[in-house]
Each structure stands twice: as C-alpha cells, then as structure tokens.
PDB file of C-alpha atoms in Angstrom:
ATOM      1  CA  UNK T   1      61.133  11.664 -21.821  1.00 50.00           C
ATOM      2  CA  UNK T   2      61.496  15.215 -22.644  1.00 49.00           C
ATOM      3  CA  UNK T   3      61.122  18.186 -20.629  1.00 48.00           C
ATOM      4  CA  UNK T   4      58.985  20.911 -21.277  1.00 50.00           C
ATOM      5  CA  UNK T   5      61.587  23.073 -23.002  1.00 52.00           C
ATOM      6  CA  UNK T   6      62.790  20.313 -25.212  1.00 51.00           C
ATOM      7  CA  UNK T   7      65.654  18.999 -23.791  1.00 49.00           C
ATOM      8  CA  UNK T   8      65.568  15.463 -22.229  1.00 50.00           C
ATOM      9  CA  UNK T   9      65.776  14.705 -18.679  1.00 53.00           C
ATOM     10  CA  UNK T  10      68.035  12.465 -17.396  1.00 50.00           C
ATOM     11  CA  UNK T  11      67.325   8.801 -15.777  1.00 49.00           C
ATOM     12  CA  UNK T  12      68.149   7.802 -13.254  1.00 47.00           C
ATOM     13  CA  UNK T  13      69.762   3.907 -13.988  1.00 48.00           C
ATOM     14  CA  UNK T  14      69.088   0.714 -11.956  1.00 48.00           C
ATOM     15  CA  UNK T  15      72.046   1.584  -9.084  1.00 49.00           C
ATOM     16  CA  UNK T  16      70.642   4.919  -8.695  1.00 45.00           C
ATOM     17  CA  UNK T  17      72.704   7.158  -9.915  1.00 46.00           C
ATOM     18  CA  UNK T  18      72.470   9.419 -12.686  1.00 47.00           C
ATOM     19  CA  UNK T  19      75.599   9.671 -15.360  1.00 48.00           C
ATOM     20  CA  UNK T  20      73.553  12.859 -16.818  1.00 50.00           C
ATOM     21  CA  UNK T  21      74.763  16.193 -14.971  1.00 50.00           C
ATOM     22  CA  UNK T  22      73.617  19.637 -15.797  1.00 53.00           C
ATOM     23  CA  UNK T  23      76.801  22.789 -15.595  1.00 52.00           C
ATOM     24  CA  UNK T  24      75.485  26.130 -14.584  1.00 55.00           C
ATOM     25  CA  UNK T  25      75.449  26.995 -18.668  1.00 55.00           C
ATOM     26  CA  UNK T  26      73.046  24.560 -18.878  1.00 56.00           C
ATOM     27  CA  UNK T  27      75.102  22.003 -20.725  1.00 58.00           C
ATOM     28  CA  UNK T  28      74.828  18.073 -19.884  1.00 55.00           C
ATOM     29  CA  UNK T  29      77.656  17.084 -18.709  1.00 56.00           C
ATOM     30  CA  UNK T  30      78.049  13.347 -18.505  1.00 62.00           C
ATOM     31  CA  UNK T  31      81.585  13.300 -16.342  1.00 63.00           C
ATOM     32  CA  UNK T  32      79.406  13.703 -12.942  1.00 58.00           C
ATOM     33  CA  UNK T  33      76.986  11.667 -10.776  1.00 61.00           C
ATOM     34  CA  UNK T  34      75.257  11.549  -8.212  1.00 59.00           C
ATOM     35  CA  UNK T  35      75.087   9.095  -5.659  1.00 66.00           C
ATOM     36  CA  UNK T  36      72.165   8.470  -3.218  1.00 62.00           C
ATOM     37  CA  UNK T  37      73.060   6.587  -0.261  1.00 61.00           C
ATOM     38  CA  UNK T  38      69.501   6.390   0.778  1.00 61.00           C
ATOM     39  CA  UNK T  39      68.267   5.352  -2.693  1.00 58.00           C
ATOM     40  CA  UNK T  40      66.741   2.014  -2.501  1.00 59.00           C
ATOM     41  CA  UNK T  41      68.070   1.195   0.811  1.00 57.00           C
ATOM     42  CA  UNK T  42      66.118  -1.190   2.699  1.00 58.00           C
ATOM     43  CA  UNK T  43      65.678  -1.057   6.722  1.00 57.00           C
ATOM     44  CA  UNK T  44      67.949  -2.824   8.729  1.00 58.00           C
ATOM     45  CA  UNK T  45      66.742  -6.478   8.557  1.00 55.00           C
ATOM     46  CA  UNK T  46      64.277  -5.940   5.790  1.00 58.00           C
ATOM     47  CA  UNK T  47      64.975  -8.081   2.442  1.00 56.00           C
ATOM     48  CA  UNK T  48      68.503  -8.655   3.248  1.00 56.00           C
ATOM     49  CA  UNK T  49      69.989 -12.404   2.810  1.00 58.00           C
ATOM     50  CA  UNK T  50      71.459 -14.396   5.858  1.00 55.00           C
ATOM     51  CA  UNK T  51      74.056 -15.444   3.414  1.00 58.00           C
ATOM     52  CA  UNK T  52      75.406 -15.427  -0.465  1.00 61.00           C
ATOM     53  CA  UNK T  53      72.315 -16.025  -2.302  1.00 59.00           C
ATOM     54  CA  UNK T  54      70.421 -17.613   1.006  1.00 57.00           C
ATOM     55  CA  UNK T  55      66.923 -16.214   1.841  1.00 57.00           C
ATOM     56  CA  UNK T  56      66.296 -13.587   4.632  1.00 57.00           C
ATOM     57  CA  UNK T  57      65.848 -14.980   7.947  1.00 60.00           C
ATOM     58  CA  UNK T  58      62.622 -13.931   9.967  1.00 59.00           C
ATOM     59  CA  UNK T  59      62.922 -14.271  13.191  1.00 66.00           C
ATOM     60  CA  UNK T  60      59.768 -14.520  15.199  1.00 62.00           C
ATOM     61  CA  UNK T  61      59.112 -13.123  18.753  1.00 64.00           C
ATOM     62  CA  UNK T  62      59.102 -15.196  21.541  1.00 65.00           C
ATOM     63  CA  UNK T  63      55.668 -15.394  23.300  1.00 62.00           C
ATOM     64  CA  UNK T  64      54.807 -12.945  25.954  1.00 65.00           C
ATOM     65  CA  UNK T  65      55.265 -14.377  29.158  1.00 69.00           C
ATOM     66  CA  UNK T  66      52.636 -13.231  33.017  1.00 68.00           C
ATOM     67  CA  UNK T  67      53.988 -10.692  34.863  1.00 69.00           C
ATOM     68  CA  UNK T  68      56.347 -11.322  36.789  1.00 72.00           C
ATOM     69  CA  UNK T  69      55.667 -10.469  40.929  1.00 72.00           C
ATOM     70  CA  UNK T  70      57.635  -7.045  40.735  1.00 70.00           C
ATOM     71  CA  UNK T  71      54.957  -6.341  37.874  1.00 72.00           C
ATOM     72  CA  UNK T  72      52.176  -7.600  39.903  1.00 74.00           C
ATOM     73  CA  UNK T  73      53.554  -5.415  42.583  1.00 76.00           C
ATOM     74  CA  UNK T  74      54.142  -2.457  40.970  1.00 73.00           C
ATOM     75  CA  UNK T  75      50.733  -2.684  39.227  1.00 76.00           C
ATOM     76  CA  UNK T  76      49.164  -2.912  42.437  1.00 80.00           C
ATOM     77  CA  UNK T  77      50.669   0.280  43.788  1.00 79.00           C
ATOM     78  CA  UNK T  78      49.298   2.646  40.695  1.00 81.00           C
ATOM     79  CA  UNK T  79      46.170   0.943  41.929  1.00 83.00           C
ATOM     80  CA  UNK T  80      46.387   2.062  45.284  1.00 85.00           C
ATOM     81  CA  UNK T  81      47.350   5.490  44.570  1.00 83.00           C
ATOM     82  CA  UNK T  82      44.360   6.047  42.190  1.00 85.00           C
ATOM     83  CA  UNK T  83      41.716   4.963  45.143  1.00 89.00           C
ATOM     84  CA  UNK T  84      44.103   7.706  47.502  1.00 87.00           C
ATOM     85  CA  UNK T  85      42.720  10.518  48.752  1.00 90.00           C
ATOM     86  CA  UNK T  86      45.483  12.228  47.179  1.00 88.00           C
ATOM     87  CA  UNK T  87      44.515  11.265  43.804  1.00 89.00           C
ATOM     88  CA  UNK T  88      40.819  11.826  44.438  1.00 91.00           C
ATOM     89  CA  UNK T  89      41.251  15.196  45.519  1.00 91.00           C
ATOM     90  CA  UNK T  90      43.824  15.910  42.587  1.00 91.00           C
ATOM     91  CA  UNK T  91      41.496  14.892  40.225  1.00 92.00           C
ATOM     92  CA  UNK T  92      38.015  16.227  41.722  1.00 93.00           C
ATOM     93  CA  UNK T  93      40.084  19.760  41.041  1.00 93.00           C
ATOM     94  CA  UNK T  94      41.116  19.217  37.488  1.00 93.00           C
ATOM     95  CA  UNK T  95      37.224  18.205  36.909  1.00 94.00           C
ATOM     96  CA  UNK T  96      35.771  21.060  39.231  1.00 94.00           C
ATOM     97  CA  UNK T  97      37.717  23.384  36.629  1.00 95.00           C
ATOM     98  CA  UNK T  98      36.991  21.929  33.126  1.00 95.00           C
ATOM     99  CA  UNK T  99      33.394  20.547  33.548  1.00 96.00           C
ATOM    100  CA  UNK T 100      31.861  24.171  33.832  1.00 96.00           C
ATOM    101  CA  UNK T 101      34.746  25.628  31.538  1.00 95.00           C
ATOM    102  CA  UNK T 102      33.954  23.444  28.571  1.00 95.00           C
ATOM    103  CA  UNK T 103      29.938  23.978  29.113  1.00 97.00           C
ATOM    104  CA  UNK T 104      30.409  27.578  29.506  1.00 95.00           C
ATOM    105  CA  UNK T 105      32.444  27.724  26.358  1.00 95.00           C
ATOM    106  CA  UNK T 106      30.533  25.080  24.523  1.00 96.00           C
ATOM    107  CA  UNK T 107      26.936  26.952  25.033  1.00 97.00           C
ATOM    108  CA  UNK T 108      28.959  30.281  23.813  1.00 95.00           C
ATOM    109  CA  UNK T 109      30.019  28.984  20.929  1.00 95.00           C
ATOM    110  CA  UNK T 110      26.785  27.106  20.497  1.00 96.00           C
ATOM    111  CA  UNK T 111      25.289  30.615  20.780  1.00 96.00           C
ATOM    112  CA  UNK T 112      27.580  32.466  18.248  1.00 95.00           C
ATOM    113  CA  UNK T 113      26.470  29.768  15.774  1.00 95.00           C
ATOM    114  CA  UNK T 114      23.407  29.866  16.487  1.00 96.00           C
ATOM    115  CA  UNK T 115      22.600  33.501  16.393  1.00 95.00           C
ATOM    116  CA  UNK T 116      24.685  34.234  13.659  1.00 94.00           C
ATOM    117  CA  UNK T 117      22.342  31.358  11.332  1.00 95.00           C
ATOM    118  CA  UNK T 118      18.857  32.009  12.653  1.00 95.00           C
ATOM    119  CA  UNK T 119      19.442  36.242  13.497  1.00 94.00           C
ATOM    120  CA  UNK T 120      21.621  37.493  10.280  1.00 93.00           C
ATOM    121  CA  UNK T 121      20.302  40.934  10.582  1.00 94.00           C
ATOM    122  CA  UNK T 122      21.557  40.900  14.584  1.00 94.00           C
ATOM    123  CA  UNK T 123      24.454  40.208  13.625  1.00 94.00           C
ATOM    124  CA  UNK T 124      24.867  42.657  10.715  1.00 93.00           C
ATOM    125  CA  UNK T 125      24.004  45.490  12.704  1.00 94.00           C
ATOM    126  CA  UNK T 126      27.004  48.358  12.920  1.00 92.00           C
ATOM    127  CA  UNK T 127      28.861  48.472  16.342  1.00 93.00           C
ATOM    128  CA  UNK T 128      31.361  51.273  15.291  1.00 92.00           C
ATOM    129  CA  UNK T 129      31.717  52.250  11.849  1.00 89.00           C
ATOM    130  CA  UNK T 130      32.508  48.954   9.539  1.00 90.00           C
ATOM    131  CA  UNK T 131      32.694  46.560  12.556  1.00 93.00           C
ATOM    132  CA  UNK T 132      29.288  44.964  12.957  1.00 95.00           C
ATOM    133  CA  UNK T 133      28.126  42.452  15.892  1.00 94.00           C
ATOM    134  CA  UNK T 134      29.168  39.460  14.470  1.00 94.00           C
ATOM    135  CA  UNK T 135      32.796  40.399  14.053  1.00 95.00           C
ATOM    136  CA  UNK T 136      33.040  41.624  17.793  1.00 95.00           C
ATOM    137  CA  UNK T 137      31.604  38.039  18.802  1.00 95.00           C
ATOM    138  CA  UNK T 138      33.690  35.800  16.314  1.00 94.00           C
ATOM    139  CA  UNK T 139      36.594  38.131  17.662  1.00 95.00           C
ATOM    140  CA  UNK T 140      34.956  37.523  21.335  1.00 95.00           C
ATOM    141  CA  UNK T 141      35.211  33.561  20.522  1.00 95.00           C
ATOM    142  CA  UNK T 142      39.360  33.816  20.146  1.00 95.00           C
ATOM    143  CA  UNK T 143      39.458  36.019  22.996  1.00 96.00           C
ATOM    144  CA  UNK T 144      37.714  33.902  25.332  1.00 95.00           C
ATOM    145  CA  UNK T 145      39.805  30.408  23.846  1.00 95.00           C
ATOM    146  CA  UNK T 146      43.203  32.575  24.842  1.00 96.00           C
ATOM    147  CA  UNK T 147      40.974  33.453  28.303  1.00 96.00           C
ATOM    148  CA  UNK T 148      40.510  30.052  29.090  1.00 96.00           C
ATOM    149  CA  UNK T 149      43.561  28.752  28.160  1.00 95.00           C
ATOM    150  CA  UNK T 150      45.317  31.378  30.333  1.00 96.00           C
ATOM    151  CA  UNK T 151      42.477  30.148  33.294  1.00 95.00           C
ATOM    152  CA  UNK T 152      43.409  26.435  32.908  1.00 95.00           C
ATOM    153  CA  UNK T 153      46.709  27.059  33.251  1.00 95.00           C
ATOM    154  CA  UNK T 154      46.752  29.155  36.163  1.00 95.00           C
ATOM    155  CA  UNK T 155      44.618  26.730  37.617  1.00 94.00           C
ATOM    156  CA  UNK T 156      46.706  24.091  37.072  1.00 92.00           C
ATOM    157  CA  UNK T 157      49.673  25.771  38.580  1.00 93.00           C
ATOM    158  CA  UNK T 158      48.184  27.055  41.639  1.00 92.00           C
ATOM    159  CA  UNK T 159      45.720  24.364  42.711  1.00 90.00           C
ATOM    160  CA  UNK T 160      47.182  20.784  41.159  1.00 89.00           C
ATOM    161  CA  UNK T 161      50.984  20.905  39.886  1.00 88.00           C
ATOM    162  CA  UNK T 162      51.907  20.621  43.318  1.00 89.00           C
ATOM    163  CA  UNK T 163      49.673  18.115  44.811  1.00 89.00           C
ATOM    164  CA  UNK T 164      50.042  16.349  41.563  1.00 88.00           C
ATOM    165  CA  UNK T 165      53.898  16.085  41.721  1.00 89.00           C
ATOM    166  CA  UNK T 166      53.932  15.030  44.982  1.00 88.00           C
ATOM    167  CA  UNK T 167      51.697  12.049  44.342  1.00 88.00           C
ATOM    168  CA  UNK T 168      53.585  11.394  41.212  1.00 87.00           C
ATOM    169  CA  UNK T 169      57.437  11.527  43.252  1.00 87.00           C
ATOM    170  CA  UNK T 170      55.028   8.854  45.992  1.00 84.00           C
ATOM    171  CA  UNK T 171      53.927   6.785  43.266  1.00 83.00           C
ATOM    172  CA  UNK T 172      57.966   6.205  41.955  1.00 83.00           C
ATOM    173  CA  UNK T 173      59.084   6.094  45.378  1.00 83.00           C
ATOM    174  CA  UNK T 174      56.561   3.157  45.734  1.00 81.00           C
ATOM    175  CA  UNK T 175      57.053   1.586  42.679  1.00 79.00           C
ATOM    176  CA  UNK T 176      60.569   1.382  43.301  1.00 78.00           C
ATOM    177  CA  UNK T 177      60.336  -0.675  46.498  1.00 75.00           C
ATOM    178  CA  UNK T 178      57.412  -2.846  45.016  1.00 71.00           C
ATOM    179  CA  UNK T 179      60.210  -3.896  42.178  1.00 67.00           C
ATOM    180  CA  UNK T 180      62.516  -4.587  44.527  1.00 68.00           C
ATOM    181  CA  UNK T 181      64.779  -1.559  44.635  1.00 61.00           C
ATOM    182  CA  UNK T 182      65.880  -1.472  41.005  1.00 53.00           C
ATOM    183  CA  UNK T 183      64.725   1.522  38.444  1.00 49.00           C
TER     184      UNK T 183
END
C-alpha cells in the first residue's frame, strides 16, 4: 500500500508487530518494533483452550435459586418503608416541587416556540440597539433552566435531604436486622 507521498507504509505482520520503524529523518529503519500487548488479546476466558490443543471450556451458570428468608425479609422492609409516612411525606415534597416546575417551564418554552413560529415580526422587533425580543427570550430560556436548577436544589436541601437521609439510615438499620445482622 503506499502512502500519499509515495513511500509505503508499513504492515503490521500476523503477531502484531511491525519490523518497519520510521527515525526522526524519516528513514525506515527495520532494527525496531513495536510490540502491542493489547493487540489481539482476547478477554479473560474468551477463546482460550482448557488445554494443548483442547477446546475452550464454557461453563454455564447455575440456575437462580428463591430468595432466601433474609431476602424475603429484607424485601419486605423496603416495602414497609415506602407505605411510611416518612416516605409519603418525602415524596409528596419532591412532587409538590417538580409538578408545577416542569409545567411552568414546559408552557414557557412551549411559548418561546410558539411565538417565535407563528409572531416572527414580535420577535424581530428591537429591544436595545441590535438585541431584538427573541434574543432576550431564548437568553430568558437559559436563564430560567440555571433558575430552576438553582430552585430544585435548594429545595432539595432544605425541605428533603434531611428527611430523606434519615429514612434512608432507617431503611439500612432495618434491613440489617431483617438479614440477620450481617451487611
């Protein structure tokens, strides 16, 4: 194969390494090569032979077995702490927050889009000197993602993180005693 300024590249040969080496002058030198470890390495387990000349062993997983009762048990706890108060409250929070946040920000975007394909001239019209009405709203549409972002997140710290740590350190606490002690 040659290159595209005439010289020939080097191949690479079945072991994968190459015998053809290029010197900072730009000379092949043929004394050098390189040596890929990772070249044509298979995964752990993949392809390789049990023994000399011997095919690969597969070996099959066993068959999933019930749940043991420390499984039942601890199952049962997450269970219980999802009908909790605790967990009802928690989440009646997180959903008192983001159900009007993402319809608020839904119907303003909704609006940008919708203004800026059905009222072109609206949105063309000058605000101060080259910045028009529709820059100042697409602008307005990063500001308020950062805004709500910086909302959630409050939120979250001041209303759930607490109530939702707590329940989480009860639900391990739980969970530990269900399986018997062991973590």
């Amino acid at each position: 194969m040659q290159s595209s300024n005439g010289r020939s590249q080097g191949a690479g040969n079945a072991t994968g390494s190459s015998s053809v080496d290029r010197s900072e002058a730009g000379t092949v030198s043929r004394d050098m090569k390189y040596e890929d470890p990772w070249y044509d390495a298979l995964a752990t387990g993949w392809g390789e032979a049990d023994g000399p000349g011997g095919p690969a062993r597969t070996t099959v997983p066993a068959a999933r077995t019930g749940p043991t009762g420390a499984e039942i048990r601890a199952r049962n706890v997450y269970v219980e702490v999802q009908r909790s108060a605790a967990f009802q409250e928690v989440r009646s929070r997180y959903r008192r927050f983001v159900v009007p946040g993402v319809i608020g920000f839904l119907a303003w975007y909704v609006a940008y889009v919708v203004t800026a394909t059905t009222a072109p001239g609206f949105m063309a019209r000058p605000v101060s000197g080259a910045v028009n009405v529709g820059m100042v709203a697409g602008l307005g549409q990063f500001l308020t993602t950062f805004l709500l972002t910086w909302a959630y997140a409050r939120h979250a710290r001041l209303r759930r993180d607490r109530a939702a740590l707590q329940l989480r350190w009860d639900t391990q606490e739980l969970t530990r005693g269900a399986q018997g002690g062991a973590s």
